[in-house]
Structures are given as structure tokens and as C-alpha cells.
Short mmCIF file of C-alpha atoms in Angstrom, two decimals:
data_model
loop_
_atom_site.label_atom_id
_atom_site.label_comp_id
_atom_site.label_asym_id
_atom_site.label_seq_id
_atom_site.Cartn_x
_atom_site.Cartn_y
_atom_site.Cartn_z
CA MET A 1 0.00 0.00 0.00
CA ILE A 2 1.33 3.42 -0.94
CA LEU A 3 0.76 6.03 1.71
CA ASN A 4 0.77 9.75 1.29
CA HIS A 5 2.69 12.18 3.47
CA ALA A 6 -0.35 13.01 5.55
CA GLN A 7 -0.95 9.39 6.52
CA ILE A 8 2.69 8.76 7.38
CA ARG A 9 2.90 12.00 9.33
CA LEU A 10 -0.27 11.08 11.22
CA ALA A 11 1.29 7.79 12.24
CA ILE A 12 4.51 9.47 13.31
CA ASN A 13 2.86 12.29 15.19
CA TYR A 14 0.23 10.15 16.89
CA PRO A 15 1.93 6.88 17.90
CA GLU A 16 -1.12 6.07 20.01
CA ILE A 17 -2.89 5.33 16.72
CA CYS A 18 -0.31 2.63 16.11
CA ALA A 19 -0.77 1.28 19.59
CA ARG A 20 -4.54 1.23 19.24
CA THR A 21 -4.25 -0.37 15.81
CA GLU A 22 -2.13 -3.16 17.24
CA LYS A 23 -4.78 -3.79 19.88
CA GLY A 24 -7.31 -4.08 17.06
CA ASP A 25 -9.65 -1.29 18.19
CA PHE A 26 -8.99 1.09 15.33
CA ARG A 27 -11.44 1.03 12.45
CA MET A 28 -8.94 1.76 9.70
CA LYS A 29 -6.65 -1.02 10.84
CA PRO A 30 -5.32 -2.16 7.45
CA LEU A 31 -4.41 1.35 6.41
CA PHE A 32 -2.75 2.33 9.65
CA THR A 33 -0.96 -0.93 10.23
CA SER A 34 0.71 -0.19 6.96
CA ALA A 35 1.22 3.44 7.95
CA CYS A 36 2.83 2.43 11.23
CA VAL A 37 5.22 0.05 9.54
CA THR A 38 6.06 2.66 6.95
CA ALA A 39 6.49 5.22 9.69
CA LEU A 40 9.07 3.04 11.37
CA PHE A 41 11.17 3.15 8.26
CA ALA A 42 10.29 6.66 7.21
CA SER A 43 10.58 8.45 10.53
CA THR A 44 14.35 8.89 10.31
CA ALA A 45 14.16 10.51 6.91
CA LEU A 46 11.17 12.69 7.70
CA ALA A 47 12.61 13.81 11.02
CA GLN A 48 15.41 15.41 9.06
CA THR A 49 12.89 17.80 7.58
CA TYR A 50 13.21 19.87 10.71
CA THR A 51 16.94 19.85 11.19
CA GLY A 52 18.65 19.46 7.87
CA ASP A 53 17.56 19.50 4.29
CA VAL A 54 14.44 21.55 3.81
CA ALA A 55 14.84 22.00 0.07
CA ILE A 56 11.92 21.34 -2.21
CA ASP A 57 12.79 18.39 -4.41
CA ALA A 58 11.17 16.51 -7.26
CA GLU A 59 9.29 14.22 -4.85
CA ASP A 60 7.54 17.24 -3.37
CA VAL A 61 6.08 18.07 -6.75
CA ALA A 62 4.45 14.65 -7.12
CA ILE A 63 4.08 12.58 -3.98
CA GLY A 64 3.09 8.96 -4.04
CA GLN A 65 0.23 7.52 -6.00
CA LYS A 66 -1.91 9.21 -8.60
CA HIS A 67 -4.92 11.01 -7.14
CA TYR A 68 -7.83 12.78 -8.80
CA SER A 69 -6.99 15.97 -6.92
CA PRO A 70 -3.54 17.30 -7.85
CA TYR A 71 -3.21 18.96 -4.45
CA LEU A 72 -2.82 15.63 -2.62
CA ASP A 73 0.34 15.09 -4.62
CA GLN A 74 1.88 18.50 -3.97
CA SER A 75 4.10 19.45 -1.12
CA TYR A 76 5.70 22.62 -2.40
CA PRO A 77 5.13 26.17 -1.18
CA ASN A 78 2.15 27.82 -2.81
CA ARG A 79 1.23 30.49 -0.28
CA VAL A 80 2.87 33.66 0.92
CA PHE A 81 2.56 34.65 4.56
CA PHE A 82 3.56 38.11 5.70
CA GLY A 83 4.90 38.79 9.15
CA ASP A 84 7.17 40.83 11.37
CA THR A 85 10.27 39.27 12.91
CA HIS A 86 11.22 42.30 15.03
CA THR A 87 8.49 43.93 17.12
CA HIS A 88 8.81 45.25 20.67
CA THR A 89 5.76 44.81 22.87
CA SER A 90 5.09 45.63 26.49
CA TYR A 91 7.14 42.53 27.36
CA SER A 92 10.25 44.22 25.91
CA THR A 93 12.34 46.32 28.29
CA ASP A 94 12.98 48.84 25.51
CA ALA A 95 9.27 49.36 24.93
CA GLY A 96 7.59 48.39 28.21
CA SER A 97 9.71 50.87 30.15
CA ARG A 98 8.59 53.63 27.78
CA SER A 99 4.84 53.33 28.26
CA THR A 100 4.05 50.69 25.65
CA ARG A 101 1.09 48.87 27.16
CA SER A 102 0.19 46.44 24.38
CA PRO A 103 -0.45 43.65 25.02
CA ARG A 104 -1.56 43.97 28.62
CA MET B 1 11.55 51.59 10.14
CA LYS B 2 15.08 52.78 10.93
CA GLY B 3 16.18 53.09 7.31
CA ASP B 4 16.20 50.72 4.37
CA GLY B 5 19.15 48.33 4.26
CA GLU B 6 19.20 47.00 0.72
CA ALA B 7 21.56 49.39 -1.04
CA HIS B 8 23.25 52.75 -0.58
CA PRO B 9 23.61 55.38 -3.34
CA MET B 10 27.34 55.83 -2.66
CA LEU B 11 27.97 52.09 -2.87
CA SER B 12 25.73 51.65 -5.94
CA PRO B 13 26.10 54.94 -7.86
CA ASP B 14 24.62 53.47 -11.07
CA ASP B 15 21.41 52.36 -9.33
CA GLU B 16 18.96 55.23 -9.56
CA PHE B 17 16.62 53.55 -7.03
CA ALA B 18 19.28 52.83 -4.40
CA ASP B 19 18.48 55.92 -2.33
CA TYR B 20 15.31 54.67 -0.67
CA GLY B 21 14.76 55.49 2.99
CA THR B 22 18.48 55.93 3.54
CA TRP B 23 19.53 56.52 7.14
CA ASP B 24 23.25 57.15 6.90
CA THR B 25 24.13 60.12 9.06
CA GLY B 26 23.39 59.08 12.59
CA SER B 27 24.13 56.53 15.20
CA PHE B 28 22.94 55.90 18.71
CA GLY B 29 26.34 56.69 20.19
CA PRO B 30 28.82 59.57 19.98
CA GLU B 31 30.63 58.24 16.86
CA LEU B 32 29.77 60.05 13.64
CA LYS B 33 29.15 58.00 10.54
CA THR B 34 32.07 57.82 8.10
CA PRO B 35 31.95 56.55 4.49
CA ASP B 36 34.20 53.59 5.25
CA MET B 37 31.47 52.18 7.50
CA LEU B 38 28.91 51.98 4.69
CA PRO B 39 30.08 48.79 2.93
CA ARG B 40 29.46 46.89 6.18
CA GLU B 41 25.90 48.16 6.58
CA TYR B 42 23.94 47.24 3.44
CA ALA B 43 22.68 43.88 2.23
CA ARG B 44 23.86 44.19 -1.36
CA SER B 45 27.44 44.97 -0.35
CA ALA B 46 27.33 42.11 2.18
CA TYR B 47 26.36 39.73 -0.63
CA LEU B 48 29.23 41.10 -2.73
CA ARG B 49 31.69 40.89 0.14
CA GLY B 50 30.50 37.33 0.75
CA LEU B 51 31.53 36.39 -2.79
CA ALA B 52 34.92 38.02 -2.23
CA TYR B 53 35.42 36.21 1.09
CA GLU B 54 34.56 32.98 -0.67
CA GLN B 55 37.47 33.56 -3.07
CA ASP B 56 39.84 33.99 -0.14
CA LEU B 57 38.42 31.61 2.44
CA GLY B 58 36.62 28.99 0.40
CA VAL B 59 33.37 29.74 2.16
CA ASN B 60 30.83 32.54 1.85
CA PRO B 61 29.85 33.85 5.31
CA PHE B 62 27.09 36.11 3.96
CA ARG B 63 24.61 33.70 2.40
CA PHE B 64 21.57 35.08 4.16
CA GLY B 65 17.99 35.52 3.06
CA MET B 66 16.20 38.85 2.69
CA VAL B 67 13.33 39.84 4.99
CA GLY B 68 11.90 43.10 6.23
CA SER B 69 10.53 43.87 9.69
CA THR B 70 9.54 46.93 11.70
CA ASP B 71 11.50 47.20 14.96
CA SER B 72 8.32 48.87 16.15
CA HIS B 73 8.28 49.67 19.89
CA THR B 74 4.52 50.08 20.11
CA GLY B 75 3.45 46.45 20.02
CA LEU B 76 1.93 47.23 16.61
CA ALA B 77 3.36 46.07 13.28
CA THR B 78 1.92 48.87 11.16
CA THR B 79 3.71 48.92 7.83
CA THR B 80 1.47 50.79 5.41
CA GLU B 81 1.74 54.49 4.71
CA ASP B 82 -1.93 55.17 5.46
CA ASN B 83 -1.86 53.36 8.81
CA PHE B 84 1.45 54.13 10.49
CA PHE B 85 1.50 54.15 14.27
CA GLY B 86 5.09 55.29 14.64
CA LYS B 87 8.22 53.93 16.20
CA ILE B 88 7.41 54.52 19.86
CA THR B 89 4.31 55.46 21.82
CA LEU B 90 5.42 59.11 21.90
CA THR B 91 5.19 59.26 18.11
CA GLU B 92 1.83 57.55 17.64
CA PRO B 93 -0.55 59.50 15.33
CA THR B 94 -0.96 63.06 16.54
CA ALA B 95 -0.92 66.62 15.20
CA ASP B 96 1.69 67.38 17.86
CA PRO B 97 5.04 68.33 16.24
CA ILE B 98 6.68 65.53 18.25
CA ARG B 99 5.36 63.08 15.63
CA PHE B 100 7.76 64.47 13.00
CA GLU B 101 10.44 66.12 15.13
CA GLU B 102 11.26 63.55 17.81
CA LEU B 103 14.99 62.87 17.63
CA VAL B 104 15.85 59.23 16.91
CA THR B 105 19.62 59.41 16.36
CA GLY B 106 22.17 62.06 17.36
CA ARG B 107 21.05 62.23 20.99
CA ALA B 108 24.58 61.54 22.18
CA THR B 109 25.91 64.60 20.33
CA PRO B 110 23.52 67.43 21.28
CA ASP B 111 25.87 70.13 19.95
CA ASP B 112 26.20 68.53 16.51
CA PRO B 113 23.04 68.42 14.37
CA SER B 114 24.85 66.69 11.47
CA ASP B 115 24.00 63.23 12.78
CA ASP B 116 20.41 63.96 13.74
CA ILE B 117 17.64 61.82 12.26
CA ILE B 118 14.09 62.74 13.20
CA HIS B 119 11.00 60.57 13.34
CA ALA B 120 9.59 62.08 10.11
CA GLN B 121 12.34 60.09 8.38
CA ALA B 122 11.09 56.80 9.86
CA LEU B 123 9.76 54.33 7.29
CA ALA B 124 6.39 52.64 7.54
CA SER B 125 8.22 49.35 6.90
CA GLY B 126 8.76 46.44 6.53
CA LEU B 127 7.44 42.91 6.19
CA ALA B 128 8.95 39.45 6.01
CA ALA B 129 7.25 37.47 3.21
CA VAL B 130 7.55 33.69 3.38
CA TRP B 131 6.79 31.13 0.65
CA SER B 132 5.31 28.26 2.61
CA ARG B 133 3.35 25.06 2.15
CA GLU B 134 0.99 25.93 4.95
CA ASN B 135 0.48 28.29 7.87
CA THR B 136 2.26 26.21 10.50
CA ARG B 137 5.35 26.88 12.57
CA GLU B 138 7.13 23.95 10.90
CA ALA B 139 6.42 25.02 7.33
CA ILE B 140 7.31 28.66 7.99
CA TRP B 141 10.48 27.65 9.81
CA ASP B 142 11.47 25.45 6.86
CA ALA B 143 10.87 28.35 4.45
CA LEU B 144 13.11 30.61 6.52
CA ALA B 145 15.77 27.87 6.71
CA ARG B 146 15.87 27.46 2.94
CA LYS B 147 15.74 31.28 2.51
CA GLU B 148 12.63 31.13 0.31
CA VAL B 149 11.65 34.55 1.63
CA TYR B 150 11.59 38.15 0.52
CA ALA B 151 11.40 41.60 2.03
CA THR B 152 8.83 44.28 1.35
CA THR B 153 8.87 47.87 2.50
CA GLY B 154 5.43 47.37 3.99
CA THR B 155 2.98 46.35 1.28
CA ARG B 156 1.89 42.84 0.37
CA LEU B 157 3.04 42.44 -3.17
CA ARG B 158 3.75 38.89 -4.26
CA VAL B 159 6.98 37.89 -5.99
CA ARG B 160 8.02 34.47 -7.25
CA VAL B 161 11.30 33.47 -8.87
CA PHE B 162 12.69 30.24 -10.29
CA ALA B 163 16.20 29.97 -11.68
CA GLY B 164 17.51 27.20 -13.89
CA THR B 165 19.13 26.41 -17.19
CA SER B 166 16.25 24.67 -18.96
CA PHE B 167 13.51 27.30 -18.69
CA SER B 168 12.07 29.34 -21.54
CA ALA B 169 9.62 32.20 -21.91
CA ASP B 170 6.91 29.62 -22.76
CA ASP B 171 7.08 28.37 -19.14
CA LEU B 172 5.43 31.60 -17.97
CA ALA B 173 2.18 30.41 -19.52
CA ARG B 174 2.22 26.93 -17.99
CA SER B 175 -0.72 25.96 -15.80
CA ASP B 176 1.76 24.10 -13.58
CA PHE B 177 4.12 27.08 -13.37
CA ALA B 178 5.23 26.48 -9.78
CA GLY B 179 5.48 22.69 -9.98
CA HIS B 180 7.52 22.97 -13.13
CA GLY B 181 9.70 25.63 -11.53
CA TYR B 182 10.48 23.53 -8.46
CA ALA B 183 11.06 20.36 -10.48
CA ASN B 184 13.45 22.00 -12.95
CA GLY B 185 15.05 24.85 -11.04
CA VAL B 186 15.52 26.51 -7.70
CA PRO B 187 13.43 29.21 -6.00
CA MET B 188 14.67 32.39 -4.32
CA GLY B 189 17.31 31.56 -1.72
CA GLY B 190 18.57 28.60 -3.77
CA ASP B 191 21.82 27.62 -5.43
CA LEU B 192 23.04 26.89 -8.92
CA LYS B 193 26.41 25.20 -9.24
CA GLY B 194 29.05 24.19 -11.70
CA LEU B 195 27.49 25.08 -15.03
CA GLY B 196 29.44 24.48 -18.18
CA GLY B 197 29.09 24.39 -21.93
CA ASP B 198 26.26 26.54 -23.21
CA ASP B 199 24.30 26.55 -19.95
CA VAL B 200 23.18 30.03 -18.94
CA PRO B 201 21.04 30.73 -15.86
CA GLY B 202 17.57 31.97 -16.68
CA LEU B 203 15.07 33.45 -14.26
CA LEU B 204 11.30 32.98 -14.43
CA ILE B 205 9.81 35.91 -12.52
CA ARG B 206 6.24 36.74 -11.59
CA ALA B 207 5.17 39.79 -9.57
CA LEU B 208 1.65 40.67 -8.48
CA ARG B 209 0.74 43.90 -6.76
CA ASP B 210 -0.74 44.13 -3.28
CA PRO B 211 -4.45 43.46 -3.95
CA ASP B 212 -5.33 46.51 -1.85
CA GLY B 213 -2.38 48.58 -3.00
CA ALA B 214 -0.52 50.25 -5.81
CA ASN B 215 0.29 48.99 -9.30
CA LEU B 216 3.80 47.94 -10.23
CA ASP B 217 6.36 50.13 -12.01
CA ARG B 218 9.02 47.58 -12.95
CA VAL B 219 10.78 44.34 -12.13
CA GLN B 220 14.56 44.36 -11.82
CA VAL B 221 17.29 41.77 -11.46
CA VAL B 222 20.25 42.79 -9.31
CA LYS B 223 23.36 40.82 -10.25
CA GLY B 224 26.58 40.79 -8.27
CA TRP B 225 29.67 38.90 -9.31
CA VAL B 226 33.44 38.60 -8.97
CA ASP B 227 35.22 39.46 -12.22
CA ALA B 228 38.34 37.87 -13.72
CA ASP B 229 40.54 40.22 -11.66
CA GLY B 230 38.85 39.14 -8.43
CA VAL B 231 36.99 42.46 -8.09
CA THR B 232 33.32 42.52 -7.09
CA GLN B 233 30.92 44.07 -9.58
CA GLU B 234 27.20 44.79 -9.59
CA ARG B 235 24.59 45.68 -12.16
CA VAL B 236 20.85 46.32 -12.02
CA TYR B 237 18.84 45.15 -15.02
CA ASP B 238 15.28 46.27 -15.65
CA VAL B 239 13.61 43.10 -16.91
CA ALA B 240 9.89 43.97 -17.05
CA CYS B 241 8.37 47.44 -17.41
CA ALA B 242 4.75 48.46 -16.88
CA ASP B 243 2.67 50.39 -19.41
CA GLY B 244 4.39 48.79 -22.40
CA ARG B 245 7.67 50.63 -21.97
CA GLU B 246 10.54 49.16 -23.96
CA ILE B 247 13.75 48.05 -22.28
CA VAL B 248 16.60 50.13 -23.72
CA GLU B 249 20.12 49.06 -22.75
CA GLY B 250 18.84 47.22 -19.70
CA ALA B 251 16.58 50.00 -18.42
CA CYS B 252 12.89 50.85 -18.79
CA ASP B 253 12.42 53.60 -21.36
CA GLY B 254 11.27 56.44 -19.14
CA ALA B 255 9.76 56.78 -15.68
CA VAL B 256 6.36 55.32 -14.84
CA GLY B 257 4.96 58.70 -13.80
CA ASN B 258 3.38 59.91 -10.59
CA THR B 259 -0.37 60.23 -9.91
CA VAL B 260 -0.08 61.36 -6.30
CA ASP B 261 -2.11 64.37 -5.21
CA VAL B 262 -0.05 65.50 -2.26
CA ALA B 263 -2.66 67.84 -0.74
CA SER B 264 -5.25 65.07 -0.42
CA ALA B 265 -2.72 62.22 -0.03
CA THR B 266 -4.27 60.12 -2.80
CA PHE B 267 -3.02 58.27 -5.87
CA THR B 268 -4.61 56.30 -8.67
CA ASN B 269 -3.74 53.03 -10.39
CA ALA B 270 -4.20 54.69 -13.78
CA ILE B 271 -0.49 54.05 -14.37
CA GLY B 272 1.58 50.93 -13.87
CA ASP B 273 0.49 47.31 -14.23
CA PRO B 274 -1.10 45.05 -11.60
CA PHE B 275 0.96 42.06 -12.80
CA LEU B 276 4.36 41.73 -14.43
CA GLU B 277 6.14 38.58 -15.52
CA THR B 278 9.19 37.79 -17.57
CA TYR B 279 11.83 35.26 -18.47
CA TRP B 280 15.32 36.72 -18.22
CA GLN B 281 18.66 35.19 -19.10
CA ASP B 282 21.92 36.72 -17.93
CA PRO B 283 23.43 38.30 -21.06
CA GLU B 284 26.90 38.44 -19.48
CA PHE B 285 27.07 35.05 -17.77
CA ASP B 286 30.52 33.57 -17.26
CA PRO B 287 30.43 30.04 -15.78
CA SER B 288 33.83 30.54 -14.15
CA GLN B 289 32.69 33.53 -12.04
CA SER B 290 30.76 33.41 -8.76
CA ALA B 291 27.56 35.45 -8.87
CA PHE B 292 24.22 36.13 -7.20
CA TYR B 293 20.93 37.30 -8.61
CA TYR B 294 18.05 38.80 -6.70
CA VAL B 295 14.83 40.44 -7.83
CA ARG B 296 13.64 43.90 -6.88
CA VAL B 297 10.09 44.98 -7.71
CA LEU B 298 9.07 48.64 -7.56
CA GLU B 299 5.54 49.92 -7.09
CA ILE B 300 4.32 53.14 -8.67
CA PRO B 301 4.76 56.27 -6.54
CA THR B 302 2.36 56.58 -3.59
CA PRO B 303 2.02 59.13 -0.77
CA ARG B 304 4.47 58.71 2.08
CA TRP B 305 3.03 58.36 5.63
CA THR B 306 4.10 61.92 6.38
CA THR B 307 1.94 63.07 3.46
CA TYR B 308 -1.08 61.16 4.82
CA ASP B 309 -0.36 62.79 8.18
CA ALA B 310 -0.20 66.30 6.69
CA ALA B 311 -3.55 65.77 4.94
CA PHE B 312 -5.25 64.20 7.97
CA PHE B 313 -3.98 66.49 10.72
CA GLY B 314 -3.62 69.66 8.61
CA VAL B 315 0.04 70.04 9.49
CA ASP B 316 2.91 71.09 7.23
CA LEU B 317 4.85 68.47 5.28
CA PRO B 318 8.27 67.84 6.80
CA ASP B 319 11.09 69.09 4.58
CA SER B 320 13.42 66.22 5.48
CA VAL B 321 11.65 63.68 3.22
CA TRP B 322 9.96 63.57 -0.18
CA PRO B 323 6.15 63.58 -0.17
CA THR B 324 5.98 60.46 -2.37
CA HIS B 325 7.98 57.25 -2.61
CA GLN B 326 8.01 53.86 -4.32
CA ASP B 327 7.37 50.88 -2.04
CA ARG B 328 9.22 47.78 -3.16
CA ALA B 329 10.15 44.15 -2.61
CA TYR B 330 13.58 42.49 -2.49
CA THR B 331 13.92 38.73 -2.84
CA SER B 332 16.58 36.51 -1.35
CA PRO B 333 19.32 35.88 -3.91
CA ILE B 334 19.97 32.81 -5.99
CA TRP B 335 23.69 32.11 -5.83
CA TYR B 336 25.79 30.71 -8.64
CA THR B 337 29.01 28.96 -7.67
CA PRO B 338 31.41 27.63 -10.36
#
């Protein structure tokens, strides 16, 4: 069975699903038994997502099996988020000591 | 807010748009600014110096991504000209002269006004824009780690870049533009290495204006490289021009114009284009020379926050800044290493 990223990630992030599956009280047992086994092998590689290589590669453009919806097979950035990485609030000594009161 | 850090007009004398929001006279201590400090204070010269260090050391210490942020001290990230709440609580919106005249730098040298910068010169800037899979801490962190980010001076224009050697102008029309770009090239913040033969880096660039903002004037590629003598060089190419202007010797043929009515602090999108795209290949590529390419997108002129203030509060315009300006975006570079 070919699993998509979401299923593998679910199994990695929620090991209790694996435990429950092994006890036989999880409805999607066949799927998640496979996911849990895959997760065992995949967890090392996926864990590196957060520490090492975060580049978008060819696999991120087409993941796993063919789906009707193209979005299930995509794992590349398609949204822009705007933010501020340097804001002083009332919690900052520089601002809080000079009458900045937000947030209280 | 405390000056724009992309480029300085003395370091980039051929770049007519380098003098944006320049804060280069003051400091927070007693030392006056001297010209020899400037090359260590601007992103473009850091990228160039990084290439030079790489020649000497074998490693480039300045491979950083480009983001903007406010350094606001009010707890408010207000980055648009028509909604600027100032640097500190003292300079929040008011008709009081303190809003323009509050001294930001030069406090340590009260007898010397040459290094004074006042709050009227503050910029309603900037934002960090992040290309991400999803709005989660993990995905945004990953985007920052791979430098797939860009800076804006406060507006929310959208810029996308892919660099590679197999692209063509036809790729701009693809329905799978992004998927094709990722599969066959690298996005902003990425690397190209070891090209040979007839391979020449080409950039697919798309820029879309802030949906609630001003049209675009032009798209530019800033290239920096180390020449055969080991000297760093830079050049700014105009690569897409709004309103059908031709590109003559690497520059848009004429200025985009200015629709701003200063008295009422309004502008119109009767000039400029909401969307610009292009495919650009480096006409002077040398595979043996280290280089970087980043994209700068300029909006059409709009009223500066001080102009909105003058119209709203009925106060005089400050004479230390122009009444209009061109907000912009700078992407992280794509580096080429032989």
C-alpha cells in the first residue's frame, strides 16, 4: 500500500494510533498498520525535515500515487505569509519601560 | 523603520533607485558615521563581500535571506503608509510636532546636528514574506531555513522566482508554473552550481501587486559577481516594465509617472500594471565567475506616511523627506558557484 505524506505523518505524530491499531480497536486497521510500519522506516528521513535538508525536491512536486486531486500530490510552497520578525511589545524592556502597554 | 538596508547610493552609484529610505548620518552613540562604515551596513554589499570572502576563504559567510521587519516599539506592526503608528508610543498618530520632530539618532551629540535623524524620516516598513506550504510553525520555519523569503517595504506584493538552465519564456504560460519551476530549477534563496558548456542561468519571474495597493512600475534583477581580476561588480537590469515601456540598454524607457495628489494624499492606479512577468537570461554570464541574482520589484509612486499625516492632521509636510515614494520588494538571492 502506498501512503501519502499526511498518513505517514499522522502515524509518526500520533503513535497512540499505532498502539490502538495493534490492539485491534482502530477502524482503519489495514491502512494504519501499513502506515505504522512505513512510519518506522520513514521516521528517520522525515525527522530530518526539521533539522537538515528543507529544500523542495522533485518528490515534493508529485508525492506517491496518482490522485484525482492534484493537491494531494503537492508538497511545495504555494502560499505567501507576511509577518514581522522584530516587534517590541510591552514585554520588551525597551518598549515596556517607555509606556508601551500592548499587550496587557 | 530605521532606514532601508538593501543598497546605498554611494555604494551603488549606477542604481537610480538605491536611495530609498536611507539613514546614513546618525548613530545611537557619539561616533559620527564615516563613508568607510557603509560597505558593512547594506545587504547588497554584504552579498558582494561574501563572494569576495569565498574567493579567499573557500566559504561565503554572507549567504543570508532577505526579509523586512519593523522594529516597532509600540506592540503594533503597522507597515502601510496610510496606517502608520510610529516607532514609539510618543510618536503615535498626533498633530503634535513631536510626531515628526522627535529625535531618533544624534542624541549623544547634542551640539552637533549633522548626525540627527528625526521621526519624520522613519519608514512605515517592513514585512517578512515567506513562501510556505501551509500556515504552521514547521512550514514557515522550513521556508526561513531554505531562505525562500523576501522583504517588502510594507505592502503585500507577491513575488516568485525560479532559476535554472532549462527554462524558456513559454514556461510563464504553464498551468503548472510552480510545480515545473520547483522540479526544474531553484526558487529564491537557492543555489546553482558548476554550469558548463552553453548553460546560462535563466530566471522565471512573476510579480503581483498588493491586492489593496498600488500597481507595479518595474521588475529588476540585481546581479553581483566577482570578475576575472577578483573584483566585485554589480549591475541592475530592468527586466519587465509596466505600461508597455521598452527596455533600452537594460533599463525601462522612461519613468512610470506619478499620480499622487499631495494635498489630499491620494493616488490612482491609472499608471503601472497590476501584474508583471518575464523570463530573463543573464546576457553576461561567465560560468567561471561566482555570482548572485536577486529580484527587486518597484511599485508606482504613492504618498508617504508623512503626506497622509499632513492631509489628515492639517500640518505642514516635513522638509526632510519627499512627499511620495516607491514601495518595493527584495527577494533573497539565488547564488551561482562555479
